[in-house]
């Protein structure tokens, strides 16, 4: 072994593909804990940019509120910057990126520069009809980020986070019935073609994401354990 050399074991890169409400964020957080990977949600990064009123955030705000996709240039730049943070060396779970074939090509190029590639692109398969109900009922703890749902995962005490005890519960501005329909449309028109894209590269796996959260988590963990072995 070379003295003082950095060991460059290729870090794991997982993609969670699926429409809004498929449970990408919830499952990404569980995989983070189980496999020591870092969740990268372009939606979260964009919401941070909007809150911080950066140029990218100002450009993205109205687009996000309408349920359409933010321009590829903005999202790719945000992801490229985040991938450079040292914690990403552990490996990443991409949640909500790529969402277009332009983004998928940009990701492949970014990873190639680093001697990495996509280990698995996991399509979380769901019925569209259930997504509006799933999304309209969801909320998050503003303090620790734990996700909840009015029907499927309420907190033990209403309004109080089970995990950290905070009462700072938040609902996303774009989690309303009209915007959800637009977000689903954007998914089918621009993101669903990525299923074929990753089928062609040989990275695609599929998961039935209509099951209970714990069962999906267990199926995903088995799949991820296999692709990272
Ligand atoms: P999400 O939190 O993943 O549901 O994303 C919320 C919103 O952020 C989306 O409806 C888009 O407007 C925007 N967004 C997030 N990720 C992307 C992406 N990869 N490409 C384009 N827009 C995105």
GROMACS .gro file of C-alpha atoms and ligand atoms in nm:
model
  252
    1UNK     CA    1   0.000   0.000   0.000
    2UNK     CA    2   0.129   0.346  -0.088
    3UNK     CA    3   0.231   0.548   0.212
    4UNK     CA    4  -0.013   0.829   0.293
    5UNK     CA    5  -0.216   0.768  -0.021
    6UNK     CA    6  -0.589   0.815  -0.008
    7UNK     CA    7  -0.770   0.490  -0.062
    8UNK     CA    8  -1.005   0.552  -0.351
    9UNK     CA    9  -1.267   0.286  -0.309
   10UNK     CA   10  -1.543   0.397  -0.544
   11UNK     CA   11  -1.820   0.544  -0.333
   12UNK     CA   12  -2.169   0.404  -0.376
   13UNK     CA   13  -2.412   0.605  -0.587
   14UNK     CA   14  -2.779   0.513  -0.562
   15UNK     CA   15  -3.066   0.683  -0.740
   16UNK     CA   16  -3.424   0.667  -0.612
   17UNK     CA   17  -3.659   0.720  -0.903
   18UNK     CA   18  -4.031   0.766  -0.862
   19UNK     CA   19  -4.313   1.020  -0.872
   20UNK     CA   20  -4.376   1.268  -0.592
   21UNK     CA   21  -4.525   1.078  -0.299
   22UNK     CA   22  -4.355   0.747  -0.382
   23UNK     CA   23  -4.164   0.768  -0.052
   24UNK     CA   24  -3.820   0.854  -0.189
   25UNK     CA   25  -3.735   1.092   0.094
   26UNK     CA   26  -3.857   0.859   0.371
   27UNK     CA   27  -3.670   0.561   0.230
   28UNK     CA   28  -3.356   0.764   0.155
   29UNK     CA   29  -3.338   0.868   0.522
   30UNK     CA   30  -3.368   0.505   0.633
   31UNK     CA   31  -3.097   0.394   0.388
   32UNK     CA   32  -2.876   0.677   0.512
   33UNK     CA   33  -2.888   0.532   0.862
   34UNK     CA   34  -2.851   0.169   0.757
   35UNK     CA   35  -2.569   0.207   0.505
   36UNK     CA   36  -2.391   0.524   0.620
   37UNK     CA   37  -2.467   0.701   0.294
   38UNK     CA   38  -2.563   1.066   0.246
   39UNK     CA   39  -2.908   1.159   0.117
   40UNK     CA   40  -2.894   1.427  -0.152
   41UNK     CA   41  -3.236   1.570  -0.225
   42UNK     CA   42  -3.233   1.838  -0.495
   43UNK     CA   43  -3.579   1.943  -0.370
   44UNK     CA   44  -3.429   2.009  -0.022
   45UNK     CA   45  -3.127   2.187  -0.171
   46UNK     CA   46  -3.358   2.406  -0.382
   47UNK     CA   47  -3.583   2.483  -0.083
   48UNK     CA   48  -3.270   2.589   0.109
   49UNK     CA   49  -3.168   2.812  -0.185
   50UNK     CA   50  -3.517   2.966  -0.190
   51UNK     CA   51  -3.505   3.031   0.186
   52UNK     CA   52  -3.155   3.181   0.157
   53UNK     CA   53  -3.271   3.397  -0.139
   54UNK     CA   54  -2.972   3.304  -0.352
   55UNK     CA   55  -2.991   3.379  -0.727
   56UNK     CA   56  -3.071   3.014  -0.794
   57UNK     CA   57  -3.336   3.021  -0.522
   58UNK     CA   58  -3.499   3.333  -0.666
   59UNK     CA   59  -3.511   3.175  -1.012
   60UNK     CA   60  -3.650   2.846  -0.876
   61UNK     CA   61  -3.919   2.971  -0.637
   62UNK     CA   62  -4.211   3.035  -0.874
   63UNK     CA   63  -4.131   2.726  -1.082
   64UNK     CA   64  -4.140   2.505  -0.773
   65UNK     CA   65  -4.467   2.658  -0.658
   66UNK     CA   66  -4.620   2.578  -0.998
   67UNK     CA   67  -4.511   2.213  -0.976
   68UNK     CA   68  -4.293   2.233  -1.288
   69UNK     CA   69  -3.928   2.136  -1.309
   70UNK     CA   70  -3.654   2.387  -1.234
   71UNK     CA   71  -3.409   2.433  -1.524
   72UNK     CA   72  -3.145   2.166  -1.572
   73UNK     CA   73  -2.861   2.423  -1.546
   74UNK     CA   74  -2.965   2.538  -1.200
   75UNK     CA   75  -3.021   2.191  -1.059
   76UNK     CA   76  -2.704   2.042  -1.207
   77UNK     CA   77  -2.495   2.331  -1.066
   78UNK     CA   78  -2.650   2.284  -0.720
   79UNK     CA   79  -2.587   1.910  -0.725
   80UNK     CA   80  -2.231   1.947  -0.856
   81UNK     CA   81  -2.145   2.183  -0.566
   82UNK     CA   82  -2.301   1.954  -0.307
   83UNK     CA   83  -2.119   1.646  -0.441
   84UNK     CA   84  -1.792   1.824  -0.365
   85UNK     CA   85  -1.864   1.835   0.007
   86UNK     CA   86  -1.641   1.590   0.195
   87UNK     CA   87  -1.931   1.395   0.350
   88UNK     CA   88  -2.037   1.279   0.001
   89UNK     CA   89  -1.719   1.071  -0.021
   90UNK     CA   90  -1.906   0.810   0.187
   91UNK     CA   91  -2.147   0.754  -0.101
   92UNK     CA   92  -2.479   0.913  -0.185
   93UNK     CA   93  -2.847   0.839  -0.230
   94UNK     CA   94  -2.987   1.074  -0.493
   95UNK     CA   95  -3.347   1.159  -0.409
   96UNK     CA   96  -3.523   1.357  -0.682
   97UNK     CA   97  -3.222   1.376  -0.915
   98UNK     CA   98  -3.186   1.314  -1.205
   99UNK     CA   99  -3.532   1.412  -1.329
  100UNK     CA  100  -3.455   1.456  -1.699
  101UNK     CA  101  -3.228   1.276  -1.946
  102UNK     CA  102  -3.012   1.592  -1.965
  103UNK     CA  103  -2.958   1.562  -1.587
  104UNK     CA  104  -2.887   1.189  -1.617
  105UNK     CA  105  -2.620   1.256  -1.882
  106UNK     CA  106  -2.471   1.534  -1.666
  107UNK     CA  107  -2.462   1.301  -1.367
  108UNK     CA  108  -2.285   1.030  -1.567
  109UNK     CA  109  -2.023   1.286  -1.676
  110UNK     CA  110  -1.978   1.421  -1.321
  111UNK     CA  111  -1.932   1.071  -1.182
  112UNK     CA  112  -1.695   0.971  -1.461
  113UNK     CA  113  -1.466   1.261  -1.366
  114UNK     CA  114  -1.448   1.106  -1.020
  115UNK     CA  115  -1.402   0.749  -1.134
  116UNK     CA  116  -1.751   0.664  -1.012
  117UNK     CA  117  -2.071   0.538  -1.170
  118UNK     CA  118  -2.431   0.470  -1.073
  119UNK     CA  119  -2.451   0.145  -0.871
  120UNK     CA  120  -2.829   0.125  -0.890
  121UNK     CA  121  -3.121   0.331  -1.012
  122UNK     CA  122  -3.420   0.205  -0.817
  123UNK     CA  123  -3.763   0.275  -0.956
  124UNK     CA  124  -4.019   0.300  -0.675
  125UNK     CA  125  -4.333   0.183  -0.851
  126UNK     CA  126  -4.667   0.325  -0.732
  127UNK     CA  127  -5.021   0.393  -0.857
  128UNK     CA  128  -5.073   0.755  -0.953
  129UNK     CA  129  -5.419   0.765  -0.802
  130UNK     CA  130  -5.281   0.708  -0.450
  131UNK     CA  131  -5.018   0.981  -0.479
  132UNK     CA  132  -5.246   1.279  -0.435
  133UNK     CA  133  -5.373   1.141  -0.101
  134UNK     CA  134  -5.022   1.050   0.011
  135UNK     CA  135  -4.883   1.394  -0.066
  136UNK     CA  136  -5.173   1.603   0.059
  137UNK     CA  137  -5.151   1.442   0.404
  138UNK     CA  138  -4.780   1.466   0.463
  139UNK     CA  139  -4.586   1.690   0.701
  140UNK     CA  140  -4.239   1.704   0.848
  141UNK     CA  141  -4.076   1.800   1.174
  142UNK     CA  142  -3.906   2.134   1.105
  143UNK     CA  143  -3.646   2.056   1.371
  144UNK     CA  144  -3.521   1.702   1.296
  145UNK     CA  145  -3.673   1.636   0.952
  146UNK     CA  146  -3.876   1.327   1.053
  147UNK     CA  147  -4.161   1.273   0.806
  148UNK     CA  148  -4.525   1.207   0.903
  149UNK     CA  149  -4.863   1.156   0.737
  150UNK     CA  150  -5.212   1.240   0.866
  151UNK     CA  151  -5.339   0.888   0.786
  152UNK     CA  152  -5.043   0.658   0.726
  153UNK     CA  153  -4.795   0.780   0.986
  154UNK     CA  154  -4.940   1.020   1.242
  155UNK     CA  155  -4.722   1.123   1.537
  156UNK     CA  156  -4.812   0.956   1.870
  157UNK     CA  157  -4.918   1.292   2.017
  158UNK     CA  158  -5.079   1.522   1.766
  159UNK     CA  159  -4.850   1.810   1.669
  160UNK     CA  160  -4.545   1.675   1.857
  161UNK     CA  161  -4.253   1.500   1.687
  162UNK     CA  162  -4.202   1.142   1.817
  163UNK     CA  163  -3.831   1.162   1.749
  164UNK     CA  164  -3.723   1.495   1.898
  165UNK     CA  165  -4.031   1.636   2.081
  166UNK     CA  166  -4.047   1.955   1.872
  167UNK     CA  167  -4.387   2.108   1.794
  168UNK     CA  168  -4.248   2.278   1.481
  169UNK     CA  169  -4.437   2.071   1.222
  170UNK     CA  170  -4.425   2.194   0.862
  171UNK     CA  171  -4.620   2.130   0.542
  172UNK     CA  172  -4.464   2.207   0.204
  173UNK     CA  173  -4.618   2.489  -0.001
  174UNK     CA  174  -4.629   2.262  -0.309
  175UNK     CA  175  -4.798   1.969  -0.130
  176UNK     CA  176  -5.148   2.073  -0.233
  177UNK     CA  177  -5.385   1.890  -0.467
  178UNK     CA  178  -5.349   2.124  -0.771
  179UNK     CA  179  -4.970   2.141  -0.764
  180UNK     CA  180  -4.948   1.765  -0.711
  181UNK     CA  181  -5.131   1.704  -1.039
  182UNK     CA  182  -4.877   1.927  -1.219
  183UNK     CA  183  -4.587   1.751  -1.044
  184UNK     CA  184  -4.721   1.411  -1.151
  185UNK     CA  185  -4.751   1.539  -1.508
  186UNK     CA  186  -4.392   1.662  -1.502
  187UNK     CA  187  -4.287   1.322  -1.369
  188UNK     CA  188  -4.455   1.127  -1.649
  189UNK     CA  189  -4.342   1.362  -1.927
  190UNK     CA  190  -3.984   1.426  -1.817
  191UNK     CA  191  -3.871   1.179  -1.551
  192UNK     CA  192  -4.038   0.844  -1.629
  193UNK     CA  193  -3.823   0.806  -1.946
  194UNK     CA  194  -3.528   0.758  -1.709
  195UNK     CA  195  -3.662   0.412  -1.627
  196UNK     CA  196  -3.578   0.305  -1.984
  197UNK     CA  197  -3.255   0.509  -1.969
  198UNK     CA  198  -3.125   0.311  -1.668
  199UNK     CA  199  -3.265  -0.014  -1.802
  200UNK     CA  200  -3.033   0.036  -2.098
  201UNK     CA  201  -2.729   0.107  -1.879
  202UNK     CA  202  -2.809  -0.207  -1.678
  203UNK     CA  203  -2.844  -0.013  -1.349
  204UNK     CA  204  -3.223  -0.039  -1.311
  205UNK     CA  205  -3.403  -0.222  -1.031
  206UNK     CA  206  -3.769  -0.195  -0.939
  207UNK     CA  207  -3.945  -0.195  -0.603
  208UNK     CA  208  -4.318  -0.216  -0.531
  209UNK     CA  209  -4.362   0.108  -0.336
  210UNK     CA  210  -4.735   0.058  -0.267
  211UNK     CA  211  -4.651  -0.167   0.030
  212UNK     CA  212  -4.615  -0.059   0.393
  213UNK     CA  213  -4.320   0.171   0.469
  214UNK     CA  214  -4.135  -0.099   0.671
  215UNK     CA  215  -4.177  -0.363   0.401
  216UNK     CA  216  -4.048  -0.128   0.132
  217UNK     CA  217  -3.754  -0.041   0.360
  218UNK     CA  218  -3.671  -0.406   0.407
  219UNK     CA  219  -3.690  -0.483   0.032
  220UNK     CA  220  -3.479  -0.179  -0.048
  221UNK     CA  221  -3.218  -0.268   0.213
  222UNK     CA  222  -3.180  -0.617   0.065
  223UNK     CA  223  -3.141  -0.471  -0.281
  224UNK     CA  224  -2.889  -0.208  -0.171
  225UNK     CA  225  -2.690  -0.465   0.028
  226UNK     CA  226  -2.662  -0.669  -0.292
  227UNK     CA  227  -2.547  -0.382  -0.516
  228UNK     CA  228  -2.298  -0.249  -0.261
  229UNK     CA  229  -2.151  -0.591  -0.169
  230LIG     P1  230  -3.911   1.735  -0.446
  230LIG     O1  231  -3.877   1.781  -0.308
  230LIG     O2  232  -3.811   1.636  -0.499
  230LIG     O3  233  -4.053   1.689  -0.460
  230LIG     O4  234  -3.895   1.863  -0.541
  230LIG     C1  235  -3.976   1.977  -0.523
  230LIG     C2  236  -3.968   2.065  -0.647
  230LIG     O5  237  -3.831   2.108  -0.666
  230LIG     C3  238  -4.005   1.997  -0.777
  230LIG     O6  239  -4.145   1.997  -0.801
  230LIG     C4  240  -3.928   2.081  -0.879
  230LIG     O7  241  -3.991   2.206  -0.902
  230LIG     C5  242  -3.797   2.110  -0.804
  230LIG     N1  243  -3.696   2.007  -0.827
  230LIG     C6  244  -3.640   1.920  -0.736
  230LIG     N2  245  -3.548   1.841  -0.792
  230LIG     C7  246  -3.544   1.876  -0.924
  230LIG     C8  247  -3.470   1.830  -1.035
  230LIG     N3  248  -3.382   1.729  -1.024
  230LIG     N4  249  -3.492   1.891  -1.155
  230LIG     C9  250  -3.579   1.992  -1.168
  230LIG     N5  251  -3.654   2.040  -1.067
  230LIG    C10  252  -3.637   1.984  -0.946
   0.00000   0.00000   0.00000
